[in-house]
Protein backbone atom coordinates (compact mmCIF):
# COMPACT_ATOMS: atom_id res chain seq x y z
CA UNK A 1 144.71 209.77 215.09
CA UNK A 2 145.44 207.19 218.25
CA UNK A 3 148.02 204.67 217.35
CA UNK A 4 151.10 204.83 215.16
CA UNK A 5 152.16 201.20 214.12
CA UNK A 6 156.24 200.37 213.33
CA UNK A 7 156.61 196.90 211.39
CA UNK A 8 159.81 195.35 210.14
CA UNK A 9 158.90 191.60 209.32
CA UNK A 10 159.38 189.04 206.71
CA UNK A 11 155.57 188.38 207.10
CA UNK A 12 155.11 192.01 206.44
CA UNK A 13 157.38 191.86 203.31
CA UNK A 14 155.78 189.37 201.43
CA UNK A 15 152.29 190.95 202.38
CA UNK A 16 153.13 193.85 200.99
CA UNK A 17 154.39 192.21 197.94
CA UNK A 18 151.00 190.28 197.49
CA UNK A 19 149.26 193.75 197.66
CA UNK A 20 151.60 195.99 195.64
CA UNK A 21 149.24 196.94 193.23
CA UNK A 22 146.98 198.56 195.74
CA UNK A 23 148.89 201.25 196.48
CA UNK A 24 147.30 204.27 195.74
CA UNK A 25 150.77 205.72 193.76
CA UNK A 26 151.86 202.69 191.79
CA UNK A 27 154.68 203.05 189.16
CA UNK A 28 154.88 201.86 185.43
CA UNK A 29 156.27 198.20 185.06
CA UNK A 30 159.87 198.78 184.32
CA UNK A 31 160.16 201.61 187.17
CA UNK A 32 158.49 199.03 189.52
CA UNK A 33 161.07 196.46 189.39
CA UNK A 34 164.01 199.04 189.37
CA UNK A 35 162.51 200.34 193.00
CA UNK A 36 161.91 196.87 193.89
CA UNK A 37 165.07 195.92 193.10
CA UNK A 38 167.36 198.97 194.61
CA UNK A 39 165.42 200.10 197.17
CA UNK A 40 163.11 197.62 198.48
CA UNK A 41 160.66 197.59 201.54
CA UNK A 42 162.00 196.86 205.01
CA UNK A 43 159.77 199.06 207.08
CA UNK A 44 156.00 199.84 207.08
CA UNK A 45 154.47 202.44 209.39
CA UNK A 46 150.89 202.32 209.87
CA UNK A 47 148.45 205.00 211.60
CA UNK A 48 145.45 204.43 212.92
CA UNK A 49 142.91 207.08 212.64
CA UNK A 50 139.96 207.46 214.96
CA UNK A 51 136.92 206.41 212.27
CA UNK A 52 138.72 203.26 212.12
CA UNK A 53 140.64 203.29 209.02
CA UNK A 54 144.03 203.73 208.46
CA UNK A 55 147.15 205.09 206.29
CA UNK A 56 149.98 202.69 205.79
CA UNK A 57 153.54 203.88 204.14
CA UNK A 58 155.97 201.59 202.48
CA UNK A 59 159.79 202.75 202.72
CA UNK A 60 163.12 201.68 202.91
CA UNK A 61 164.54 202.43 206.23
CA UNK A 62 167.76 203.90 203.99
CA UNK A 63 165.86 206.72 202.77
CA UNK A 64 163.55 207.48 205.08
CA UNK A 65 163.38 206.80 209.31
CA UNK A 66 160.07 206.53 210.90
CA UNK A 67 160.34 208.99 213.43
CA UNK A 68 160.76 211.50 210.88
CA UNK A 69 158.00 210.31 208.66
CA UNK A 70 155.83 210.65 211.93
CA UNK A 71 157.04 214.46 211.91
CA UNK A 72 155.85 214.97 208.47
CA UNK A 73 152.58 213.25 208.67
CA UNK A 74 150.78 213.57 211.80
CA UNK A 75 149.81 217.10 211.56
CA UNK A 76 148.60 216.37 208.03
CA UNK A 77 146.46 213.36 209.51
CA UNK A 78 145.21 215.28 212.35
CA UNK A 79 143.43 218.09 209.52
CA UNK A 80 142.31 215.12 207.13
CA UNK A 81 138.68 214.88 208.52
CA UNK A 82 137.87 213.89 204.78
CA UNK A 83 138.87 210.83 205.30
CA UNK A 84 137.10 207.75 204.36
CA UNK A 85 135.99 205.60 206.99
CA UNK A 86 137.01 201.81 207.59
CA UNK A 87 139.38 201.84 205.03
CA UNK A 88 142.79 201.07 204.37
CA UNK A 89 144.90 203.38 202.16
CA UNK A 90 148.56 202.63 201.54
CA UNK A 91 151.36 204.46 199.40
CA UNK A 92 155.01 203.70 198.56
CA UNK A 93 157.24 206.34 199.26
CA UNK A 94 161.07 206.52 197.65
CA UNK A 95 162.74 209.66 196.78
CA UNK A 96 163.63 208.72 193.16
CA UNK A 97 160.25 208.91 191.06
CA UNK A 98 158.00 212.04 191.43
CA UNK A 99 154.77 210.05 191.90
CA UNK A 100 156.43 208.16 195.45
CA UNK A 101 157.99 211.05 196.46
CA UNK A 102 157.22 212.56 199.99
CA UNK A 103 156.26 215.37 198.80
CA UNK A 104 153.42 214.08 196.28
CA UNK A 105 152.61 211.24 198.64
CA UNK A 106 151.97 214.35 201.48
CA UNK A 107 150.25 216.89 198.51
CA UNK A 108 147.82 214.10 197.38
CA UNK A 109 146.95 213.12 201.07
CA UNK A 110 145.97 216.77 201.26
CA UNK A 111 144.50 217.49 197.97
CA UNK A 112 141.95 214.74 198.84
CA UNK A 113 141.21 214.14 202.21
CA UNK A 114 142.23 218.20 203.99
CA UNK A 115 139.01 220.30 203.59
CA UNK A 116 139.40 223.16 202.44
CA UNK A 117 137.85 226.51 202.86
CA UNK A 118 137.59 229.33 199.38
CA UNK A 119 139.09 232.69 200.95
CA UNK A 120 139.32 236.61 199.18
CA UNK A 121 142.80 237.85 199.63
CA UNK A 122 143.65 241.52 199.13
CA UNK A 123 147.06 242.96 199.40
CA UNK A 124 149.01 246.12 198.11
CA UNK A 125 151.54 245.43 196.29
CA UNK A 126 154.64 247.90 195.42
CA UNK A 127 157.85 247.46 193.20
CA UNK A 128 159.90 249.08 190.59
CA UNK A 129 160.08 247.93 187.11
CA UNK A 130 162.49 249.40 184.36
CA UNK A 131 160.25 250.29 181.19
CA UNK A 132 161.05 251.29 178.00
CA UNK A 133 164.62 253.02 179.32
CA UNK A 134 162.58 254.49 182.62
CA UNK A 135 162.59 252.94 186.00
CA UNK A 136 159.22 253.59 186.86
CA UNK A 137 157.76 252.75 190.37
CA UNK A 138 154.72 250.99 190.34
CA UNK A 139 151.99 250.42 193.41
CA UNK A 140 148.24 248.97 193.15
CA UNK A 141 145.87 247.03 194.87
CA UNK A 142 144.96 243.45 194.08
CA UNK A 143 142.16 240.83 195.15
CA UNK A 144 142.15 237.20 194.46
CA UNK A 145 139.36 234.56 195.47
CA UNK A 146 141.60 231.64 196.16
CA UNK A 147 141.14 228.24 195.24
CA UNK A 148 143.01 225.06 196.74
CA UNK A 149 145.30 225.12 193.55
CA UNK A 150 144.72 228.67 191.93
CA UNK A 151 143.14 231.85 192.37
CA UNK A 152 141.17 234.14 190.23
CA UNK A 153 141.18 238.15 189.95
CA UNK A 154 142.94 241.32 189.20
CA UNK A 155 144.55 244.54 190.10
CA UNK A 156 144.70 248.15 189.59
CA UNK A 157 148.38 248.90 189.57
CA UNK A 158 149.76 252.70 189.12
CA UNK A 159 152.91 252.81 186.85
CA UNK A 160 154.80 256.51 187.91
CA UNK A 161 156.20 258.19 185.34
CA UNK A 162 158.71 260.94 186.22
CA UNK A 163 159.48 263.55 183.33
CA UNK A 164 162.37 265.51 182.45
CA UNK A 165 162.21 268.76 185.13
CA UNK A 166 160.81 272.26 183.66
CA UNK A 167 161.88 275.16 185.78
CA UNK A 168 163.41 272.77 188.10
CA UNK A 169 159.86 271.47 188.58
CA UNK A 170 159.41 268.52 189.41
CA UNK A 171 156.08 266.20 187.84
CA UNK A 172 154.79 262.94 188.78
CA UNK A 173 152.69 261.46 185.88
CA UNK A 174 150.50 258.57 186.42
CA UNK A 175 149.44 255.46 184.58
CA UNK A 176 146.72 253.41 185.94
CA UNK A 177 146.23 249.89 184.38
CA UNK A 178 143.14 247.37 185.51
CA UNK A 179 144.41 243.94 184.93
CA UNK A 180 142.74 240.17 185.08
CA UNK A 181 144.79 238.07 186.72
CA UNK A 182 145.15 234.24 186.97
CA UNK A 183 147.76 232.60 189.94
CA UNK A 184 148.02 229.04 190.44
CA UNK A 185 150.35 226.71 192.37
CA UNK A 186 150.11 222.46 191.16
CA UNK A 187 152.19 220.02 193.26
CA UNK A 188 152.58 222.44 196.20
CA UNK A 189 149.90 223.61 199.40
CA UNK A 190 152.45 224.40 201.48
CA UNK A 191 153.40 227.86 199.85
CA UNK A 192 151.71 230.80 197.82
CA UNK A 193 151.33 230.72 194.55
CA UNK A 194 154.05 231.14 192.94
CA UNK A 195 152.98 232.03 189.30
CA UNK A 196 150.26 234.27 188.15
CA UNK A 197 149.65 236.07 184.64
CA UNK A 198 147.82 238.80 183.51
CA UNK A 199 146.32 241.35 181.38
CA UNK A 200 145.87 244.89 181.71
CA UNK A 201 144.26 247.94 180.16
CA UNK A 202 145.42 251.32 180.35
CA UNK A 203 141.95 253.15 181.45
CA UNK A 204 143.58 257.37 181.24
CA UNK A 205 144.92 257.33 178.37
CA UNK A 206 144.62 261.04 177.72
CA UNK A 207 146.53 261.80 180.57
CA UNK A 208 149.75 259.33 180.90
CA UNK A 209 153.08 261.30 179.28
CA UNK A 210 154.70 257.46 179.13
CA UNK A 211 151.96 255.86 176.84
CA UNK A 212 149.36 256.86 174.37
CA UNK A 213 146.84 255.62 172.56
CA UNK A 214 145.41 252.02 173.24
CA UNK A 215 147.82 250.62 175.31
CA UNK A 216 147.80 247.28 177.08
CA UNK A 217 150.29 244.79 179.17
CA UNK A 218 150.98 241.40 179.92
CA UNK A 219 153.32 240.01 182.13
CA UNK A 220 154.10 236.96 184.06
CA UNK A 221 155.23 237.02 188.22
CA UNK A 222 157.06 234.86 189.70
CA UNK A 223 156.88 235.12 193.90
CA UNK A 224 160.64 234.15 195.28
CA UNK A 225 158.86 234.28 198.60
CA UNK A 226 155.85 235.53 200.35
CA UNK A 227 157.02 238.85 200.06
CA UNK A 228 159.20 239.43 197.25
CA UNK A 229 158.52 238.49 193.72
CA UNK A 230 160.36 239.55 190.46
CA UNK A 231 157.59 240.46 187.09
CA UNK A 232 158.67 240.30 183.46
CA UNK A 233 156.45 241.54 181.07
CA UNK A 234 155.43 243.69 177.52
CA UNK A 235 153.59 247.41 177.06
CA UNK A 236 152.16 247.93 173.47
CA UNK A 237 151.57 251.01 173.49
CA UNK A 238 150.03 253.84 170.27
CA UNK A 239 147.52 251.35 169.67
CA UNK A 240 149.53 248.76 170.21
CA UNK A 241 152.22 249.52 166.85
CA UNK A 242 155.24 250.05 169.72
CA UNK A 243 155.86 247.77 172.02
CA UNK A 244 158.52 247.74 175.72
CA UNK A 245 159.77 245.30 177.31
CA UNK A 246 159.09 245.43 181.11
CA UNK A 247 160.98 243.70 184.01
CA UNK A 248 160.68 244.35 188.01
CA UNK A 249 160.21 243.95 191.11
CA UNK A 250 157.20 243.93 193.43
CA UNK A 251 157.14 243.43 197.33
CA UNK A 252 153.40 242.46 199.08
């Protein structure tokens, strides 16, 4: 990226409104003339990118200031080596329809034009979930090839199991699950994936105190950051004729 371009013209008003439709994020007809209307164009910032083409970005100086917009997009420019040469590719940003929002206008810059490279995450989770009347701590292993927008895997996850005390003994029982996994993350690159579900199997059977029988889970997580993320969830359990509702907590 060399040059950053400011306009604010009449000329460059009336040149946007011969070219409106070539946005790349146009809006239905009736939403069209409502942001026409309230929140027009009076600024255009255009960068120049070194194979000769260029990005240009419609606003209204109310919602948006160009020295900020230049904050937000040059570091996104300077990764997007997919991008086509000798050609001109303009958006419309306004903060009051999803598809002109910054944040879509940024994700499908990205999404197109930021290579990006498949990686094989592994981490080891740990958490606590409250199961069938038992808080039960719960640690595994998980891998995940990752895709731009969603990953594919699973897990092996331990559920503990502590019984009543005989002889003032205590016993630690264990329940190990393998579970496929699906995460995924649309509308978002800047973060983890926030959402992944699953299913498990409960592989010793013979062994776990808590379960018996064919027993299998499902449960949905939900990351509240990159470390902390709160699962919900259902254990059938005695092939699968009693079921418990799960819910906890897992840190990565």
């Amino acid at each position: 990226m060399k040059r950053i371009i400011l306009v604010s013209s009449l000329a460059l008003l009336c040149a946007f409104h011969s070219q409106a439709q070539e946005v790349e994020n146009p809006l239905g007809k009736s939403n069209q003339e409502w942001l026409d209307r309230d929140w027009p164009v009076t600024d255009t910032l255009v960068f120049d990118l070194p194979n000769e083409s260029t990005l240009i970005l419609y606003f209204n100086n109310t919602e948006f200031s160009a020295r900020d917009l230049e904050e937000e997009f040059e570091p996104l420019l300077q990764k997007a080596t997919d991008f086509p040469e000798f050609k001109n590719i303009s958006y419309r940003l306004n903060k009051n329809f999803a598809p002109t929002s910054l944040k879509n206008v940024k994700y499908q810059l990205e999404k197109k034009y930021v290579p990006y490279v498949d990686s094989l995450e592994m981490t080891f989770p740990v958490g606590l979930d409250f199961t069938g009347g038992d808080f039960t701590p719960v640690v595994g292993f998980r891998a995940h090839l990752n895709w731009r927008n969603f990953s594919l895997g699973g897990s092996v996850t331990n559920t503990i199991y502590f019984p009543e005390r005989i002889e003032k003994n205590i016993k630690v029982n264990s329940s190990w699950f393998v579970n496929a996994e699906f995460a995924w993350e649309f509308g978002n690159l800047d973060g983890p994936r926030r959402n992944t579900i699953g299913i498990g199997y409960l592989v010793n059977q013979d062994n776990s105190q808590l379960f018996s029988g064919t027993t299998l889970q499902a449960f949905y997580n939900r990351k509240l950051n990159k470390n902390i993320s709160i699962q919900v969830g259902v254990i059938g359990t005695e092939n699968l004729k009693t079921f418990y509702p799960t819910i906890g907590i897992r840190f990565w």
